[in-house]
Coordinates of C-alpha atoms and ligand atoms in Angstrom, one line a residue:
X2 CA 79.0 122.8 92.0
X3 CA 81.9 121.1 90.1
X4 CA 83.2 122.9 86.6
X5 CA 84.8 119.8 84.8
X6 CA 87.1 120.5 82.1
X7 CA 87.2 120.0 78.6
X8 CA 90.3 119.1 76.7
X9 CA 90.6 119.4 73.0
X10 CA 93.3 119.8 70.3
X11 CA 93.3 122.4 68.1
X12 CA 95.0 121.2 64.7
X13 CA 97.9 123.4 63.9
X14 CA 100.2 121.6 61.2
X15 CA 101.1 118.3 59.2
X16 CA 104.9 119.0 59.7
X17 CA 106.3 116.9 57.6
X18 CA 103.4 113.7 58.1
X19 CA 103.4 114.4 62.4
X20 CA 100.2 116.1 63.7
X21 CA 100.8 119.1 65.3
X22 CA 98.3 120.5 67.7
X23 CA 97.5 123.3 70.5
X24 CA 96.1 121.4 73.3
X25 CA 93.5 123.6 75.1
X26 CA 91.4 123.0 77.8
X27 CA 88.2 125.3 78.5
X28 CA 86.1 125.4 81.9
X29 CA 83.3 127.5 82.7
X30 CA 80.4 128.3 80.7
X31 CA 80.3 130.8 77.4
X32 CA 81.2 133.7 77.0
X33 CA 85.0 132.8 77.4
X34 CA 86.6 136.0 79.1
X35 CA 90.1 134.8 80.6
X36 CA 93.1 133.1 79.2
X37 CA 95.5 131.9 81.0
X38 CA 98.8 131.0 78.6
X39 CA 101.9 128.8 79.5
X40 CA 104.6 126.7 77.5
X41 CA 105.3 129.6 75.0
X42 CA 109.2 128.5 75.7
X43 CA 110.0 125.6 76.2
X44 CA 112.5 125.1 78.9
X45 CA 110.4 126.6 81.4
X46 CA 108.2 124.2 83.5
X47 CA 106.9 126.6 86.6
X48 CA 103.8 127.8 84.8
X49 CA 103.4 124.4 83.8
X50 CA 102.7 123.3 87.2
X51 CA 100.9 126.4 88.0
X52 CA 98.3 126.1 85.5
X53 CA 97.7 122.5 86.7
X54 CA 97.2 123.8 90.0
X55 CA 94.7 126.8 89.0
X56 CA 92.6 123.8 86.7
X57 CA 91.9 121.7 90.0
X58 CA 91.4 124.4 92.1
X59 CA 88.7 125.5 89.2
X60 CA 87.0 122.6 89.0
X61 CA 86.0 123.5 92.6
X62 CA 84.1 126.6 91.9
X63 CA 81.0 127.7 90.2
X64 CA 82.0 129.4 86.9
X65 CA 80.0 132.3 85.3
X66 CA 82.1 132.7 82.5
X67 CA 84.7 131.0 80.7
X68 CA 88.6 130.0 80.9
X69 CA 90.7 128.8 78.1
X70 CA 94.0 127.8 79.7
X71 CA 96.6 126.9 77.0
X72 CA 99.1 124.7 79.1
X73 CA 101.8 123.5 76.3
X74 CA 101.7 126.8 73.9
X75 CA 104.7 125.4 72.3
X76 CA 104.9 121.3 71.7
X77 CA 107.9 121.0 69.6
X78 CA 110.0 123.4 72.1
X79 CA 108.8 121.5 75.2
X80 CA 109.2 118.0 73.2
X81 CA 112.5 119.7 73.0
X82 CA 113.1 121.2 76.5
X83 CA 114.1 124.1 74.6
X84 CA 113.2 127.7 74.8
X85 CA 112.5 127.4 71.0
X86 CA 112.7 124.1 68.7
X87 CA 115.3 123.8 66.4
X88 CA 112.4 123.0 63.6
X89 CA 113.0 126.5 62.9
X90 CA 115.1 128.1 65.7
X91 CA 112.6 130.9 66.0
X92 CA 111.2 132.1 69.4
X93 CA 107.7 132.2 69.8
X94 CA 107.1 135.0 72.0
X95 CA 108.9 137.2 69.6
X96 CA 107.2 136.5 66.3
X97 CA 104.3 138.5 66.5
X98 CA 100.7 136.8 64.9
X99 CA 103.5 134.6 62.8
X100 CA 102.7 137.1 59.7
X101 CA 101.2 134.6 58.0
X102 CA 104.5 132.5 57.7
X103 CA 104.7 128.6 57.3
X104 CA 106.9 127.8 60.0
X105 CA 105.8 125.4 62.2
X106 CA 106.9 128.2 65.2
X107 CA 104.8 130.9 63.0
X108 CA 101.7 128.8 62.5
X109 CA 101.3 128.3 66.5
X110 CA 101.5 131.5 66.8
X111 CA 98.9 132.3 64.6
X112 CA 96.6 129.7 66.3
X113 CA 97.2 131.1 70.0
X114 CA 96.4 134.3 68.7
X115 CA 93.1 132.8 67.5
X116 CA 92.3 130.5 70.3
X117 CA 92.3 133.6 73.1
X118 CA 90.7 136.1 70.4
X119 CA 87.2 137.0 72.4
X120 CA 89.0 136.8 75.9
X121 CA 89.2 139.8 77.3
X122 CA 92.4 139.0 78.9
X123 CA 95.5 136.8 78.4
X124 CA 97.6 136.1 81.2
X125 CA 101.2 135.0 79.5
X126 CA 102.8 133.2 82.0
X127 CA 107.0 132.5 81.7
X128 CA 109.8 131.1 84.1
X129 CA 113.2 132.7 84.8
X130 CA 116.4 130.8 85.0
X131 CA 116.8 133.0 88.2
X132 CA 115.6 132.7 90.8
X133 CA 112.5 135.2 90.2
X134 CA 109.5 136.5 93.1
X135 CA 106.3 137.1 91.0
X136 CA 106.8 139.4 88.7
X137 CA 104.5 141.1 86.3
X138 CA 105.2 143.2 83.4
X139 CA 104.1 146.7 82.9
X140 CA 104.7 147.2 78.7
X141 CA 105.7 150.4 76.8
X142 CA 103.4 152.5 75.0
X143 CA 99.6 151.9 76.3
X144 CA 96.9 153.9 76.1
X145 CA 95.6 155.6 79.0
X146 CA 92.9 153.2 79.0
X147 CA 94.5 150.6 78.8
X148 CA 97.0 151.4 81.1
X149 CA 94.4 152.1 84.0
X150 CA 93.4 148.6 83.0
X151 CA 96.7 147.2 83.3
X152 CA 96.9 148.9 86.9
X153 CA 93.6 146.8 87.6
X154 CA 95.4 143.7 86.4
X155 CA 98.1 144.0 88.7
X156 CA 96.2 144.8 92.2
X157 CA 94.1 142.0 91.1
X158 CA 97.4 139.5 90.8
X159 CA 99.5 141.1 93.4
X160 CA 102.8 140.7 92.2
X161 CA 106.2 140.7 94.8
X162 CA 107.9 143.2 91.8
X163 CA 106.3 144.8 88.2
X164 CA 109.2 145.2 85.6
X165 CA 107.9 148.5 83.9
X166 CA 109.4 148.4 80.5
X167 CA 111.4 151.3 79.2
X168 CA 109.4 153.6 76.3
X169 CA 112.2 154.5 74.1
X170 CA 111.4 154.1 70.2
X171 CA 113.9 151.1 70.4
X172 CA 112.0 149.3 73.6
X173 CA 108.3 149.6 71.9
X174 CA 109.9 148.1 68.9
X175 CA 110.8 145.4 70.8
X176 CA 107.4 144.8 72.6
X177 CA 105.3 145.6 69.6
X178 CA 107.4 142.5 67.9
X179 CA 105.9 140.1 70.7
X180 CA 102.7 137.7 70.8
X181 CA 101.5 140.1 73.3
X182 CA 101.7 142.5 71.4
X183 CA 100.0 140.7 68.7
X184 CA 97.1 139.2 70.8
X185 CA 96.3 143.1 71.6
X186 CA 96.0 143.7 68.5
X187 CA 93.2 141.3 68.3
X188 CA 92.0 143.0 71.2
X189 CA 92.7 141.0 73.9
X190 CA 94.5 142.5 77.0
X191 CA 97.8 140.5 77.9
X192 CA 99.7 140.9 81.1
X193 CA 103.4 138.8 81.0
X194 CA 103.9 137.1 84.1
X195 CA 107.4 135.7 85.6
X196 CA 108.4 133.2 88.5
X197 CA 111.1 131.4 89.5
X198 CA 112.4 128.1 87.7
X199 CA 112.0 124.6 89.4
X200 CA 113.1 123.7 91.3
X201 CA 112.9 127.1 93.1
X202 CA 109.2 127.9 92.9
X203 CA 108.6 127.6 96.4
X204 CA 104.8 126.8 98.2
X205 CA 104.7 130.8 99.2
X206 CA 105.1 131.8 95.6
X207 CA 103.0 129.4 93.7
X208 CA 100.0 129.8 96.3
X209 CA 100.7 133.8 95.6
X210 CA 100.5 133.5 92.2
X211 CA 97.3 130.7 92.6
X212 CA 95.4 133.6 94.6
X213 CA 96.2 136.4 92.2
X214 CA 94.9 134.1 89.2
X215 CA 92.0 133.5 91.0
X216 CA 91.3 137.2 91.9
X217 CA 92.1 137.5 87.9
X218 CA 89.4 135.1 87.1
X219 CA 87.1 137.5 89.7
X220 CA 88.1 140.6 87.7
X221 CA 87.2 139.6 84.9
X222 CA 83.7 137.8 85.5
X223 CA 84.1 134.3 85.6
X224 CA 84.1 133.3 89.3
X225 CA 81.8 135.0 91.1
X226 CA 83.6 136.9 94.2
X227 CA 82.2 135.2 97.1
X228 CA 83.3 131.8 95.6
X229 CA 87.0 132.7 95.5
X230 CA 88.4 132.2 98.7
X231 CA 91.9 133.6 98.2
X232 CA 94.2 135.3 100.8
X233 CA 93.6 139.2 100.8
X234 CA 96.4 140.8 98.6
X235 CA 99.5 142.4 100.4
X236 CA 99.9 145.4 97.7
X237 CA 103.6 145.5 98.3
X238 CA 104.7 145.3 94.7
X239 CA 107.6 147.5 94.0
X240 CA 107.9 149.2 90.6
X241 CA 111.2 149.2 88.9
X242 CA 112.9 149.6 85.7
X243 CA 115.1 146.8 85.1
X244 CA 119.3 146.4 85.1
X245 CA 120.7 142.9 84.3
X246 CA 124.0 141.8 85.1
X247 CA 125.4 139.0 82.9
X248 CA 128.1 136.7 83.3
X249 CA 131.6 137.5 82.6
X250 CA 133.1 134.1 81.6
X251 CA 132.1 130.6 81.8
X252 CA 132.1 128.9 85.3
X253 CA 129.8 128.2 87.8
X254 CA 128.3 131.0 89.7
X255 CA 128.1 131.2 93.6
X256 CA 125.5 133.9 94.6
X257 CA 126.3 135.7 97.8
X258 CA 123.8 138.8 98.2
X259 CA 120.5 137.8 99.7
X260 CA 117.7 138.0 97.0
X261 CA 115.0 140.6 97.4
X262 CA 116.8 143.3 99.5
X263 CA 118.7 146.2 99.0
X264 CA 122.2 146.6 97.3
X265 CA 124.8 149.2 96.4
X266 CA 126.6 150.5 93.5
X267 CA 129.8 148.0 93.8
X268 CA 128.4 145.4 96.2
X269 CA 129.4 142.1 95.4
X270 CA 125.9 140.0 94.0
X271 CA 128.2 136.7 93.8
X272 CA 131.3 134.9 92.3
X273 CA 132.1 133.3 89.6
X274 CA 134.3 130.3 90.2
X275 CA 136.3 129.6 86.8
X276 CA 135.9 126.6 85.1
X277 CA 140.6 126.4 83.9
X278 CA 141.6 128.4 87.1
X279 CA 140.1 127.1 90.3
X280 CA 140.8 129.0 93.4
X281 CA 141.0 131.9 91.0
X282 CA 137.4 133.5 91.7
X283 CA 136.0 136.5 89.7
X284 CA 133.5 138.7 91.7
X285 CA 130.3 140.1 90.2
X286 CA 129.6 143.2 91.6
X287 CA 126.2 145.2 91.0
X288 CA 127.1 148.1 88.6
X289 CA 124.3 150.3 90.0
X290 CA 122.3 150.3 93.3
X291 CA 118.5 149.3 94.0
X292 CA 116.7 146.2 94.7
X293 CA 118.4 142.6 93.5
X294 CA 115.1 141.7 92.6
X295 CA 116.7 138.0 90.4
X296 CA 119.5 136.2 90.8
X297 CA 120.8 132.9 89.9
X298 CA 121.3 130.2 92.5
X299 CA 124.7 128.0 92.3
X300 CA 124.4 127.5 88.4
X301 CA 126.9 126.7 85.1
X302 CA 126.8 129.9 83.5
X303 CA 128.2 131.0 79.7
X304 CA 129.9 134.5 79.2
X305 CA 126.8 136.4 78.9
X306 CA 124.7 134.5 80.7
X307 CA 121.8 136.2 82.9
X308 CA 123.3 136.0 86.0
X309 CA 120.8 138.8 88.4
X310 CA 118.8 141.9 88.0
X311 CA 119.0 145.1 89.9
X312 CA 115.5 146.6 90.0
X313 CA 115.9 150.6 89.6
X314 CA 112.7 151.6 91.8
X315 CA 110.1 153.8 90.1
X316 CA 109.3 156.4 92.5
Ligands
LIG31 ZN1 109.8 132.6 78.6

């Protein structure tokens, strides 16, 4: 049985005498359950391509229950290649519902948050600059339901790392200002999920996070379990709290640490070869010790610039 999908356009804006819509694209039969979210920012093609991948390999099974996938969240940004369009300069995953406003960045917002209102999960899918294994996100300040939900979540997608967020006052005000945060409070469960940048997704981690989308869509009701044939989950995800290490002047960075292994307080994670001083190299070391979990490949960076994360495991 073939589950063809349907592509529609849900009006957004007339910004100025252009159209602008949210392109969805729903498969399975009612009651939709899942969401699957991609395009928030602009500049980040991997979920692009993995979305595509998870429609055809949908179209394959039989459906009991429905899948709104949201592939180009943002159109002006990804017109733009930008994380956020300079229509308004304002980030989408960090303005909430919108609150009502009328920019254009504002009023998509407010329509994602109505197009995956019923689901009972959202799966909000981003790309890193760095290179990035699958990583989900563990948010501050859930309920103990919730949270036991969230647990469920992540067995189910079988992540290489889970970023637990810290749960000071000033890290729940920062999640609680997200679209997450706001499509929870319509009462849809939303787990934020990271990869790599192209061209660094590799064939390993997009059919990783393929299966665990899958198993999602299991989970949750709309593919029945014996129609999913995905690889068993490994359940090797390591929980950490997160340290990033950012650039510390312009140049391009040369990594030199191996991803995804262990490192020390001092180790060197790479150089930075300056832009005015060739021959002059500036090593970045790792100010604390754990797992270099993301780490930029030979890259431009900025001063400031993301450059790798040391993952402080959870015991
Ligand atoms: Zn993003």
């Amino acid at each position: 049985m073939q589950s063809a999908p349907r592509y529609s356009r849900i009006p957004v804006s007339d910004a100025g005498g252009m159209a602008v819509h949210l392109p969805v694209v729903d498969i399975g039969p009612e009651p939709r359950k899942l969401a699957v979210i991609a395009g928030i920012h602009g500049d980040e093609p991997s979920p692009i391509l993995l979305v595509d991948r998870l429609v055809v390999a949908l179209r394959d099974l039989p459906l009991t229950a429905g899948i709104r996938v949201v592939a180009a969240a943002n159109p002006p940004a990804l017109m733009q290649r930008a994380r956020w369009s300079n229509w308004d300069d304002e980030d989408m995953n960090r303005v909430g519902d919108g609150g009502g406003g009328p920019a254009l960045t504002r009023r998509l917002a407010a329509t994602l948050c109505d197009v995956v209102a019923g689901c009972e999960l959202a799966i909000n899918l981003h790309n890193f600059v760095m290179r990035t294994p699958l990583l989900a996100i563990q948010p501050p300040g859930q309920s103990a339901e919730r949270h036991a939900r969230h647990q469920r979540y992540i067995q189910a997608l079988d992540p290489h790392v889970v970023w637990v967020f810290g749960s000071a006052p000033e890290d729940i005000k920062i999640f609680n200002s997200s679209i997450d945060a706001a499509m929870e409070q319509r009462g849809v469960d939303v787990m934020a999920v990271e990869m790599a940048d192209l061209p660094e997704l590799d064939e390993p981690l997009m059919r990783r996070a393929i299966a665990g989308l899958l198993r999602l869509a299991v989970l949750t009701g709309c593919v029945a379990p014996e129609a999913a044939l995905t690889p068993p989950p490994k359940h090797n995800a390591v929980f950490v709290h997160r340290h990033i290490i950012r650039a510390p002047g312009a140049g391009i960075f040369e990594p030199i640490a191996p991803l995804g292994g262990t490192i020390e307080t001092g180790e060197v994670v790479g150089q930075l070869i300056p832009l005015e001083r060739p021959g002059d190299r500036v090593l970045v070391t790792a100010p604390v010790g754990g797992w270099l979990i993301q780490r930029l490949g030979q890259r431009f960076v900025r001063p400031g610039d993301m450059i790798a994360t040391v993952g402080i495991v959870i015991p």
